[in-house]
JSON list of C-alpha atoms in Angstrom, two decimals:
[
{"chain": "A", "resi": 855, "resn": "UNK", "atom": "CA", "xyz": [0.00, 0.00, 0.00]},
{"chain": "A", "resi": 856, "resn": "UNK", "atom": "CA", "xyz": [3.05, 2.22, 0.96]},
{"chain": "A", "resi": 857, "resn": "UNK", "atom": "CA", "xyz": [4.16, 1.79, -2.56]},
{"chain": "A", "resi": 858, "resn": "UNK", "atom": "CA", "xyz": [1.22, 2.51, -4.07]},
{"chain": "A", "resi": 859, "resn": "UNK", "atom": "CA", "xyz": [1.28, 5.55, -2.45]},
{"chain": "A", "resi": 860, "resn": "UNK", "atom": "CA", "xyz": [4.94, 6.42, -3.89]},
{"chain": "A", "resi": 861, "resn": "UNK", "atom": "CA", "xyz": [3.43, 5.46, -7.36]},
{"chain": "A", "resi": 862, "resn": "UNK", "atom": "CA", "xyz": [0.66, 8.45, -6.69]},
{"chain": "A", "resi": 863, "resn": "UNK", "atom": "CA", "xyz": [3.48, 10.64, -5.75]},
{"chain": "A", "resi": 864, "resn": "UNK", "atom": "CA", "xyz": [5.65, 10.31, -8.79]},
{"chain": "A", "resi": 865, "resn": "UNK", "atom": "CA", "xyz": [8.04, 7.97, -7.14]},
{"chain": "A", "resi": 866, "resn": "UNK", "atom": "CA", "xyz": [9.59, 4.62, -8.69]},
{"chain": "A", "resi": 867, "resn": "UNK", "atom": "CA", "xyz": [9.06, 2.23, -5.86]},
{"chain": "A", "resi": 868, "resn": "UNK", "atom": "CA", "xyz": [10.89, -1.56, -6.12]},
{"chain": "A", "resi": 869, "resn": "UNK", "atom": "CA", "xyz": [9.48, -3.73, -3.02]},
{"chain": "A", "resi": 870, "resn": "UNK", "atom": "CA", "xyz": [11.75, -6.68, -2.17]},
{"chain": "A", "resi": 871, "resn": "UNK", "atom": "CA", "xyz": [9.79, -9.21, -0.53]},
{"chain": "A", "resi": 872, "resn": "UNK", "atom": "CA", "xyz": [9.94, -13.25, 0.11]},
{"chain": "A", "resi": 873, "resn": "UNK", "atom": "CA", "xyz": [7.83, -14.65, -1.95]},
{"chain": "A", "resi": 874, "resn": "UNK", "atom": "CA", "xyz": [5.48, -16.00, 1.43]},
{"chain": "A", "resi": 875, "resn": "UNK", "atom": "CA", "xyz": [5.46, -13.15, 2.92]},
{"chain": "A", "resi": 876, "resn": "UNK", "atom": "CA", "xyz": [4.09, -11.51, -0.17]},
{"chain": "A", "resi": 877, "resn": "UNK", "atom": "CA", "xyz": [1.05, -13.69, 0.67]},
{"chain": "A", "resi": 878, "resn": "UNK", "atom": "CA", "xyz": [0.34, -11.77, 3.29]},
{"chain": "A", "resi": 879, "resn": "UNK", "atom": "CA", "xyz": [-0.39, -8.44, 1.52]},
{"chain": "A", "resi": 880, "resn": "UNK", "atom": "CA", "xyz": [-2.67, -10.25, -1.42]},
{"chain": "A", "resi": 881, "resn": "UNK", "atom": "CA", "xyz": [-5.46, -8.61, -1.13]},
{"chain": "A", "resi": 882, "resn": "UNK", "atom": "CA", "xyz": [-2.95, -4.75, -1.15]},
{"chain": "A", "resi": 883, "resn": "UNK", "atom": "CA", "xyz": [-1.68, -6.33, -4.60]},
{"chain": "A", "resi": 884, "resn": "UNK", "atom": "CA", "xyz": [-5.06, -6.70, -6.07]},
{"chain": "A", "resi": 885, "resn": "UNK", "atom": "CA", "xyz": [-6.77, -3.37, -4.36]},
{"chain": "A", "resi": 886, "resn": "UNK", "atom": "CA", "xyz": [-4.01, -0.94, -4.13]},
{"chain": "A", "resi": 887, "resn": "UNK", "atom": "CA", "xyz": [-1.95, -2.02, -6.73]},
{"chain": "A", "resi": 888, "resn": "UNK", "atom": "CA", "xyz": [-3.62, -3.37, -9.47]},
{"chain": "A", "resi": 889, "resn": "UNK", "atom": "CA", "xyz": [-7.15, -1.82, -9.35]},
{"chain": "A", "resi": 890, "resn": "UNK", "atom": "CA", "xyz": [-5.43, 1.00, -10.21]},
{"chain": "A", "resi": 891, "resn": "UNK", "atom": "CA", "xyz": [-2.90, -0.23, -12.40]},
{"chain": "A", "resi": 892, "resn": "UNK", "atom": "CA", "xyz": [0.34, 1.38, -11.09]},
{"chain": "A", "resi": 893, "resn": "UNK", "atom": "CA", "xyz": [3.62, 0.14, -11.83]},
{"chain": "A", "resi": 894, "resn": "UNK", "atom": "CA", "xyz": [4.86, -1.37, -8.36]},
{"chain": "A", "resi": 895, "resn": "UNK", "atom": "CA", "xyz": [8.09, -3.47, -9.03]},
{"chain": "A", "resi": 896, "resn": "UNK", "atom": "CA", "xyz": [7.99, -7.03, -7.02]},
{"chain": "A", "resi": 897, "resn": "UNK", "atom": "CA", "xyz": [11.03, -8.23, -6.68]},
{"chain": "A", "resi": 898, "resn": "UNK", "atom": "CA", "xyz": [10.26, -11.69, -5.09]},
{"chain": "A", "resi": 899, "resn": "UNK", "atom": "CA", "xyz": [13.24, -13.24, -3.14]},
{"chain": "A", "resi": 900, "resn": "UNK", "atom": "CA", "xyz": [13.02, -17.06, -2.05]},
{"chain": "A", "resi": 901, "resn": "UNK", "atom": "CA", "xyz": [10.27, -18.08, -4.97]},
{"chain": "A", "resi": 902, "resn": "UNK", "atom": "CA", "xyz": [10.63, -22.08, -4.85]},
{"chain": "A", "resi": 903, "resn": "UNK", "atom": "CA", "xyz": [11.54, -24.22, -2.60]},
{"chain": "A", "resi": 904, "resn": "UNK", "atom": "CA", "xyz": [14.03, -23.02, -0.52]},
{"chain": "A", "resi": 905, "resn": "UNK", "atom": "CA", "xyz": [15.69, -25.98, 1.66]},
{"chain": "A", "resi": 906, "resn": "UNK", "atom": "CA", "xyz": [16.39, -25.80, 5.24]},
{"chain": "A", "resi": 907, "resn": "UNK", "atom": "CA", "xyz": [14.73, -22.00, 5.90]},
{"chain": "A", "resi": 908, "resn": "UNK", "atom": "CA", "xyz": [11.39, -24.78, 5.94]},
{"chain": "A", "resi": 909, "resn": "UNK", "atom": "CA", "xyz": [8.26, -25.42, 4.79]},
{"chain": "A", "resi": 910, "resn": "UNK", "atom": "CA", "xyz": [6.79, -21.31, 6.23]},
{"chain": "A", "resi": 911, "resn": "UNK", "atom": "CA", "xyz": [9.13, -20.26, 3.53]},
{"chain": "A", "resi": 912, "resn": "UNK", "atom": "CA", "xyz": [9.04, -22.51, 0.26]},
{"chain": "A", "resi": 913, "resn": "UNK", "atom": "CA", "xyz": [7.88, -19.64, -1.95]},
{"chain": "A", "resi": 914, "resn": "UNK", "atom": "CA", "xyz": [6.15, -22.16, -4.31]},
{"chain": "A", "resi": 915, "resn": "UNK", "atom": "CA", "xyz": [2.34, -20.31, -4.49]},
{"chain": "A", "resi": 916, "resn": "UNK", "atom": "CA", "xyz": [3.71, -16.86, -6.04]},
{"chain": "A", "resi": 917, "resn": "UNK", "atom": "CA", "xyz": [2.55, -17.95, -9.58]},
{"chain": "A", "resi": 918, "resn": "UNK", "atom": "CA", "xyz": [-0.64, -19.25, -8.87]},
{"chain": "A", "resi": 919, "resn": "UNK", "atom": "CA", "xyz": [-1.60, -16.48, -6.49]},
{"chain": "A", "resi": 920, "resn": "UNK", "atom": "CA", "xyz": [-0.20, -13.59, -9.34]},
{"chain": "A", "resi": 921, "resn": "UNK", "atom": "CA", "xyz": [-1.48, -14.92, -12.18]},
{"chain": "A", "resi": 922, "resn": "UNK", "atom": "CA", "xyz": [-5.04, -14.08, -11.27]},
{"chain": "A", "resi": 923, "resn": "UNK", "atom": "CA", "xyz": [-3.94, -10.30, -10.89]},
{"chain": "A", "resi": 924, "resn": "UNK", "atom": "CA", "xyz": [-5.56, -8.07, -13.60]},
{"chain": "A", "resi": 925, "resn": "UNK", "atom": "CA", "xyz": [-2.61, -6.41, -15.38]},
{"chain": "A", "resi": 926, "resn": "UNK", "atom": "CA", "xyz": [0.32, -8.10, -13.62]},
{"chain": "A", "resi": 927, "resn": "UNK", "atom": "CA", "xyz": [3.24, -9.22, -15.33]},
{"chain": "A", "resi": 928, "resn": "UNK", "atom": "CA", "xyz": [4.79, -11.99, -14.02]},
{"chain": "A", "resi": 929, "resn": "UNK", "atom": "CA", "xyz": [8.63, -12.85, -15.44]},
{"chain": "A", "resi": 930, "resn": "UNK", "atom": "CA", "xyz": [11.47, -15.42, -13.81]},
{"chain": "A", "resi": 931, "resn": "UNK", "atom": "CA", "xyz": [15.28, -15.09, -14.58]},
{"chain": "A", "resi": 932, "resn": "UNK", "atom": "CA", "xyz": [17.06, -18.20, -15.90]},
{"chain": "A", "resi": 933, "resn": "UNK", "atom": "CA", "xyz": [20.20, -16.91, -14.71]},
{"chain": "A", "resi": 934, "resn": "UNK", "atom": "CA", "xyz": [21.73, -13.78, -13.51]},
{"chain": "A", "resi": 935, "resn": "UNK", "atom": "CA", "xyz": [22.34, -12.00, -16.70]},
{"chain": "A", "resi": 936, "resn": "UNK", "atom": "CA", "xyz": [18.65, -12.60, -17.51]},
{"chain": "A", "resi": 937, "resn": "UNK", "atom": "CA", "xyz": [17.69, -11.02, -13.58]},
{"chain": "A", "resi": 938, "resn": "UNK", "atom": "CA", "xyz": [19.61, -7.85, -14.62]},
{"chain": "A", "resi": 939, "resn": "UNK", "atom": "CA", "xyz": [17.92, -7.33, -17.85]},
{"chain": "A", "resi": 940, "resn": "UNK", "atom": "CA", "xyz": [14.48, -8.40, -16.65]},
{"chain": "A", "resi": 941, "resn": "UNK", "atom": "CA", "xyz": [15.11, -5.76, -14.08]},
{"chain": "A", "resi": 942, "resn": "UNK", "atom": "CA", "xyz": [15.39, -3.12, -17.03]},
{"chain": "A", "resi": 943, "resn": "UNK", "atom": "CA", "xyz": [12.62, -4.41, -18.27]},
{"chain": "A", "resi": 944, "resn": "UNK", "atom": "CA", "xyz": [10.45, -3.82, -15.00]},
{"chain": "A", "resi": 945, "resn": "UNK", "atom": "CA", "xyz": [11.67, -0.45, -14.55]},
{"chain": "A", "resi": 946, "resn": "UNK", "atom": "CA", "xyz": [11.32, 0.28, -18.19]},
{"chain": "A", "resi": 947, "resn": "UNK", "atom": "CA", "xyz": [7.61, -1.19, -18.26]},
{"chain": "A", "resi": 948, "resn": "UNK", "atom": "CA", "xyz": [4.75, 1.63, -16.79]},
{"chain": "A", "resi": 949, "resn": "UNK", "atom": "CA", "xyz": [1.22, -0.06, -17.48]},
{"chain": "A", "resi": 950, "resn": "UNK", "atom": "CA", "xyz": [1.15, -1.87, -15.05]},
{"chain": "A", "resi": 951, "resn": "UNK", "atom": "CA", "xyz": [2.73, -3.74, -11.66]},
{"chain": "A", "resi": 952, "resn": "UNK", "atom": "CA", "xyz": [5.64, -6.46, -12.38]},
{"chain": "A", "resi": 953, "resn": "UNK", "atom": "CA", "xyz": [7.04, -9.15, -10.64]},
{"chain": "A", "resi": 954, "resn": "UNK", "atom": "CA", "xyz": [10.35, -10.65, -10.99]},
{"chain": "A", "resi": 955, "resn": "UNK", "atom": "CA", "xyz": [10.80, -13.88, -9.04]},
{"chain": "A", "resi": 956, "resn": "UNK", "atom": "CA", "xyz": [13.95, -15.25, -8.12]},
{"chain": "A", "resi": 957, "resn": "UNK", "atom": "CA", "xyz": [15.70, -18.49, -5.95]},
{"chain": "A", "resi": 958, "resn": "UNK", "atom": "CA", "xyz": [17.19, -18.24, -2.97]},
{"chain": "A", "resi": 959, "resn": "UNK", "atom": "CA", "xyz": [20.48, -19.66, -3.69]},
{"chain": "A", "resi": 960, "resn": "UNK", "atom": "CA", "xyz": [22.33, -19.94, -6.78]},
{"chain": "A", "resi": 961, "resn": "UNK", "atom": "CA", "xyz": [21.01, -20.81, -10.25]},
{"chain": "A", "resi": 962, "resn": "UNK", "atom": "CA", "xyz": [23.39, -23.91, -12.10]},
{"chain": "A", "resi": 963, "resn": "UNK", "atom": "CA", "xyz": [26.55, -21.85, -12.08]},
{"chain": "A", "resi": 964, "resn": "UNK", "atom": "CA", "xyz": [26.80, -20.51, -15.74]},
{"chain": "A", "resi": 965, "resn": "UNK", "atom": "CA", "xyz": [30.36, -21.11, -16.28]},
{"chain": "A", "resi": 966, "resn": "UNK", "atom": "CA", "xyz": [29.42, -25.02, -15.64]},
{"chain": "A", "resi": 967, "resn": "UNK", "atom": "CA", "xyz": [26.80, -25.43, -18.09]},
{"chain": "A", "resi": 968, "resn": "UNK", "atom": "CA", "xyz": [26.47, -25.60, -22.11]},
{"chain": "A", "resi": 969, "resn": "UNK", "atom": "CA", "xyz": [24.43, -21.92, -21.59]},
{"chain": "A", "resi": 970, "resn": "UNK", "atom": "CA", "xyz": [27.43, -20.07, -20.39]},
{"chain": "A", "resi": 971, "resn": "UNK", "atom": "CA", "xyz": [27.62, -18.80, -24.13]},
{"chain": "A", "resi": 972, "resn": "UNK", "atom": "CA", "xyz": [24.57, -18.07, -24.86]},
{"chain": "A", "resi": 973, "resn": "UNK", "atom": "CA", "xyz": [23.59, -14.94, -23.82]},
{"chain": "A", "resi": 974, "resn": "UNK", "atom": "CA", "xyz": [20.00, -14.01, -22.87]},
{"chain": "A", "resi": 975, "resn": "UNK", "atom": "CA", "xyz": [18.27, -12.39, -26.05]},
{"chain": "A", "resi": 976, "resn": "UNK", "atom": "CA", "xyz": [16.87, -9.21, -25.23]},
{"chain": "A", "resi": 977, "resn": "UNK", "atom": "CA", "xyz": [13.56, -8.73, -23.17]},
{"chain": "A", "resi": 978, "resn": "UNK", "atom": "CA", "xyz": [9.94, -8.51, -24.61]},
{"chain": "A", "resi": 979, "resn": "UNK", "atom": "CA", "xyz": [6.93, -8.08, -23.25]},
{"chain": "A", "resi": 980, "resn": "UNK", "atom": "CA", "xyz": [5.31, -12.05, -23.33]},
{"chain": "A", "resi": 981, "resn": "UNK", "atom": "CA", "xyz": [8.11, -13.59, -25.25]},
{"chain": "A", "resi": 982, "resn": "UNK", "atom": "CA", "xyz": [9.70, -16.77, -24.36]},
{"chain": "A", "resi": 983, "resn": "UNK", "atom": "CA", "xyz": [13.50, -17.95, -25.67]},
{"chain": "A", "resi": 984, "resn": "UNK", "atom": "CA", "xyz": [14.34, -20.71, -27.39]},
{"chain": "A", "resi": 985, "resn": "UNK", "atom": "CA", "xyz": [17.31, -22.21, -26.41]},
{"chain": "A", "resi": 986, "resn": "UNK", "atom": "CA", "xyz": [17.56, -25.62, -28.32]},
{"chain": "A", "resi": 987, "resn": "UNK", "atom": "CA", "xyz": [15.81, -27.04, -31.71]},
{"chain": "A", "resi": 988, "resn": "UNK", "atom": "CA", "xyz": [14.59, -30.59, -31.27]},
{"chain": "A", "resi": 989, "resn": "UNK", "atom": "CA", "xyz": [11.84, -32.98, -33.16]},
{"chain": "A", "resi": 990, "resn": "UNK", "atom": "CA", "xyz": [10.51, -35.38, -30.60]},
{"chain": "A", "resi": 991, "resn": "UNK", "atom": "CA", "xyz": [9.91, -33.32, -26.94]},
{"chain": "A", "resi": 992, "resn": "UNK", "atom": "CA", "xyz": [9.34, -30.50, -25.59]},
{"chain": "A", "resi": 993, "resn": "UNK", "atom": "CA", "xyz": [11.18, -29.22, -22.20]},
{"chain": "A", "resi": 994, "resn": "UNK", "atom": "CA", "xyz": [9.43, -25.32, -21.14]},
{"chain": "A", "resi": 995, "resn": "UNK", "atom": "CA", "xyz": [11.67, -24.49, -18.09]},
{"chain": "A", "resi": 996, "resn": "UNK", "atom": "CA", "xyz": [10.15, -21.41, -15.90]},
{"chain": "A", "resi": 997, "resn": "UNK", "atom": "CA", "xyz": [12.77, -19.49, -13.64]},
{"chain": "A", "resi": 998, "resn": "UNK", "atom": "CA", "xyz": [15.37, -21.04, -12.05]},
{"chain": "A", "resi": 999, "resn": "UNK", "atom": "CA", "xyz": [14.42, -24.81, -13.60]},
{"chain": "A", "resi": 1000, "resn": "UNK", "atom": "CA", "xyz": [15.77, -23.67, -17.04]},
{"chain": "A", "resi": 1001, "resn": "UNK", "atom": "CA", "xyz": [19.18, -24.67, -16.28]},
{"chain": "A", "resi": 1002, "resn": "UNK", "atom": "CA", "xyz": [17.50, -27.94, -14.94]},
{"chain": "A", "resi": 1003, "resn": "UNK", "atom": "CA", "xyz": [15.57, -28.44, -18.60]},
{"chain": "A", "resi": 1004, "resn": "UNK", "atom": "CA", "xyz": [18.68, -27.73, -20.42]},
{"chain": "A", "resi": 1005, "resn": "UNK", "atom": "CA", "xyz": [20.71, -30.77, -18.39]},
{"chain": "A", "resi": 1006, "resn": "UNK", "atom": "CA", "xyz": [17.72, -32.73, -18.91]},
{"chain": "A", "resi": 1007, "resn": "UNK", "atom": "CA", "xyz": [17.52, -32.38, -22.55]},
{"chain": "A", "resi": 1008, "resn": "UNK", "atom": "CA", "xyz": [21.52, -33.46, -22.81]},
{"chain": "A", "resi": 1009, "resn": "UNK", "atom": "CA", "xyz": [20.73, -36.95, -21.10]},
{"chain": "A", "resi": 1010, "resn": "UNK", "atom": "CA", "xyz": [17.69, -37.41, -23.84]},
{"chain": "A", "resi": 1011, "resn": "UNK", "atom": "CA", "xyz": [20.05, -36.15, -26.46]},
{"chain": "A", "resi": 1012, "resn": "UNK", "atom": "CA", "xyz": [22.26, -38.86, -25.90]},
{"chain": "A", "resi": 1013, "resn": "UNK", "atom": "CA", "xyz": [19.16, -41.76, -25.33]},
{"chain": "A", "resi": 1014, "resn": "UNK", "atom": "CA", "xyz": [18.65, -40.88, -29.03]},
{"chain": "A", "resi": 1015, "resn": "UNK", "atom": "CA", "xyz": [15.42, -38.04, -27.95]},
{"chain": "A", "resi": 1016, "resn": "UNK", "atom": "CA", "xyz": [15.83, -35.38, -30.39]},
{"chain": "A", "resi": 1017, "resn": "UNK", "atom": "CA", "xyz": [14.58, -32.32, -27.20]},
{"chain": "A", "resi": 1018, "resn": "UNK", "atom": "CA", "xyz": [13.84, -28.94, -27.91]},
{"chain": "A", "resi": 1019, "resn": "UNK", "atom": "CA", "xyz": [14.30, -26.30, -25.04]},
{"chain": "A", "resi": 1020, "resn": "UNK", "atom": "CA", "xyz": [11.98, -22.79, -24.22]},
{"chain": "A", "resi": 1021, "resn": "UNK", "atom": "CA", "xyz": [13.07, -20.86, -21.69]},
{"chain": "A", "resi": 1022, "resn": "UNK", "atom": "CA", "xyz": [9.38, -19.01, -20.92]},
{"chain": "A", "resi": 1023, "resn": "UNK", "atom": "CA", "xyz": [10.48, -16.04, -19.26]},
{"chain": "A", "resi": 1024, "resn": "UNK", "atom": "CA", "xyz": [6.88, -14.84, -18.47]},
{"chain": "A", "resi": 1025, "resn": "UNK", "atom": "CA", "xyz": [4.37, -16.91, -17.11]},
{"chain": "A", "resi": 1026, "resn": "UNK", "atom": "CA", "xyz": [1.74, -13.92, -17.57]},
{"chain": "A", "resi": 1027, "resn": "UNK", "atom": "CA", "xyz": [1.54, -12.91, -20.30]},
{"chain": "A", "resi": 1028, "resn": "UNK", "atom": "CA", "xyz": [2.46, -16.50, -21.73]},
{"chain": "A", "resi": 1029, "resn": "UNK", "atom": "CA", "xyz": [3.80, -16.65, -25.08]},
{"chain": "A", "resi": 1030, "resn": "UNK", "atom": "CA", "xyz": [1.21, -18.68, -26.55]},
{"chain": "A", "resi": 1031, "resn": "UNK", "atom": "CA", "xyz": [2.62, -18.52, -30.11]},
{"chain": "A", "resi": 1032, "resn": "UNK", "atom": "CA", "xyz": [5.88, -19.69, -28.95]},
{"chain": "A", "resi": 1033, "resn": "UNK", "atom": "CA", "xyz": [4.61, -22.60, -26.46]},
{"chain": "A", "resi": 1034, "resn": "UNK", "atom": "CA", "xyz": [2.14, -24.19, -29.54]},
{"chain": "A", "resi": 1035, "resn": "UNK", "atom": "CA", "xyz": [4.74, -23.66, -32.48]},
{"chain": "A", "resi": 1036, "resn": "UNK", "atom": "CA", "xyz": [7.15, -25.75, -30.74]},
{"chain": "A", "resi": 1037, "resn": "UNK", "atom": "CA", "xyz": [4.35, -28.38, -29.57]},
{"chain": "A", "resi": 1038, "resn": "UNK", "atom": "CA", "xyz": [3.68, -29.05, -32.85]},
{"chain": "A", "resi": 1039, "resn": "UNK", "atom": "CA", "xyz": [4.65, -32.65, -33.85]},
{"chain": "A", "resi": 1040, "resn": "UNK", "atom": "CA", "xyz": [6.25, -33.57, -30.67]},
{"chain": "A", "resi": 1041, "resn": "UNK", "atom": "CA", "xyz": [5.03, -36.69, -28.74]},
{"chain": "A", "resi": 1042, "resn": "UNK", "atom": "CA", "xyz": [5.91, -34.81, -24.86]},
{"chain": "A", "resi": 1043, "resn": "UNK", "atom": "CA", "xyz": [5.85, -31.70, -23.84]},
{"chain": "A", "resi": 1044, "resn": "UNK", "atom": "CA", "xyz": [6.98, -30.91, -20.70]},
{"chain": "A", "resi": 1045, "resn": "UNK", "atom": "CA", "xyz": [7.17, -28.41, -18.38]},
{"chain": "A", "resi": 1046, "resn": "UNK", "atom": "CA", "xyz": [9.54, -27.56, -15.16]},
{"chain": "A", "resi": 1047, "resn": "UNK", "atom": "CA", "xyz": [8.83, -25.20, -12.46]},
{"chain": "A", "resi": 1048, "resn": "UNK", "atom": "CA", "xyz": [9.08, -24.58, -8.44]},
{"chain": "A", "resi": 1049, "resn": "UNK", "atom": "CA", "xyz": [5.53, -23.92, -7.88]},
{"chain": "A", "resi": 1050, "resn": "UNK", "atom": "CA", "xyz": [1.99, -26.02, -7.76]},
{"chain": "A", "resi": 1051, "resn": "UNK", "atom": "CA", "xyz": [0.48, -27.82, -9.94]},
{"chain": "A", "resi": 1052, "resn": "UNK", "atom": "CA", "xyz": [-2.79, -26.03, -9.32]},
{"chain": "A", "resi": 1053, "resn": "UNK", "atom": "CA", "xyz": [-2.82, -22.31, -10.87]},
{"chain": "A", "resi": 1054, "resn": "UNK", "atom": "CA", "xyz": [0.97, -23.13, -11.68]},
{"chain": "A", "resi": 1055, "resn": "UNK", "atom": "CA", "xyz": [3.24, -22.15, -14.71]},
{"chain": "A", "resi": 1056, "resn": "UNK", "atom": "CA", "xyz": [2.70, -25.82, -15.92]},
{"chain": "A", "resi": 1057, "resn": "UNK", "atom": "CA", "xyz": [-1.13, -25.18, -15.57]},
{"chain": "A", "resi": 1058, "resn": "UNK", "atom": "CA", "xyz": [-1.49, -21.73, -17.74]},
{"chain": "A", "resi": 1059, "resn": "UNK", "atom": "CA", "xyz": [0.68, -23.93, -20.29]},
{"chain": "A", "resi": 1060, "resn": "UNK", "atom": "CA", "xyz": [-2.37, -26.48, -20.76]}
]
């Protein structure tokens, strides 16, 4: 609400909030916020499970409880360099609130993994990135399970499963185009997030 305030006031505001705690000012994100469509920044700390802070703090309902917004934007990083420019992004982007939701610990360390080289393409509103051609499955990583898709899709490589690879980037607005282009012809599709199965990334994909 404080932020909404700022908005009113000409200000910038960027909250940085655990994801659960977050849950706690719900209905301030639907009345204060997006009722009025002001761009609040959400920068959402702990999203996914989050090991031994326990179960108070697995940030795994931030999708499903965000999606429902009217005129909220909801984006996930697969790696540093992505956070940074989906950052620019947020700030850049005025109709409406954003949220940017991010692990607690590290992402797959970039200099260990076959993405180390490629670097993120640039940010659009609702526009996934395709990170790997492939005929007979689909793997649509959300967030911080990209890495995780991209490892997974190596193994299947080298079972003889020709895998293709989207990193989403938004799960509102979802990049429909992108998510039923590469469907097409495969025999699995996939997806990979920290969050529930109900109102999930994986459920705005079906």
């Amino acid at each position: 609400s404080f932020a909404a305030g700022l908005v009113k006031a000409g200000l910038r505001p960027i909250v940085a909030i655990y994801s659960t705690f977050l849950q706690r000012a719900h209905d301030q994100i639907i009345h204060d916020v997006a009722l009025q469509n002001l761009p609040v920044i959400f920068c959402l700390d702990r999203a996914g499970l989050v090991g031994e802070d326990g179960p108070t703090h697995h940030g795994a309902f931030d999708i499903a409880y965000l999606r429902k917004v009217p005129g909220m934007t909801l984006l996930a990083p697969r790696d540093g360099r992505e956070l940074k420019s989906m950052m620019e992004f947020a700030y850049a982007h005025r109709s409406g609130p954003v949220a940017v939701r991010y692990p607690r610990g590290g992402v797959a360390e970039e200099s260990d993994s076959a993405l180390k080289d490629l670097v993120p393409a640039p940010i659009e509103l609702g526009k996934a990135e395709l990170l790997k051609e492939g005929k007979d499955v689909l793997l649509v990583g959300f967030g911080s399970m990209v890495y995780t898709a991209h490892e997974a899709a190596k193994l299947l490589e080298a079972a003889g499963v020709s895998t293709a690879v989207l990193n989403a980037r938004f799960a509102k607005p979802l990049d429909d185009q992108a998510i039923l282009s590469q469907s097409r012809g495969k025999k699995l599709v996939v997806t990979l997030e920290e969050g529930t199965l109900v109102g999930g990334f994986g459920n705005a994909v079906l």
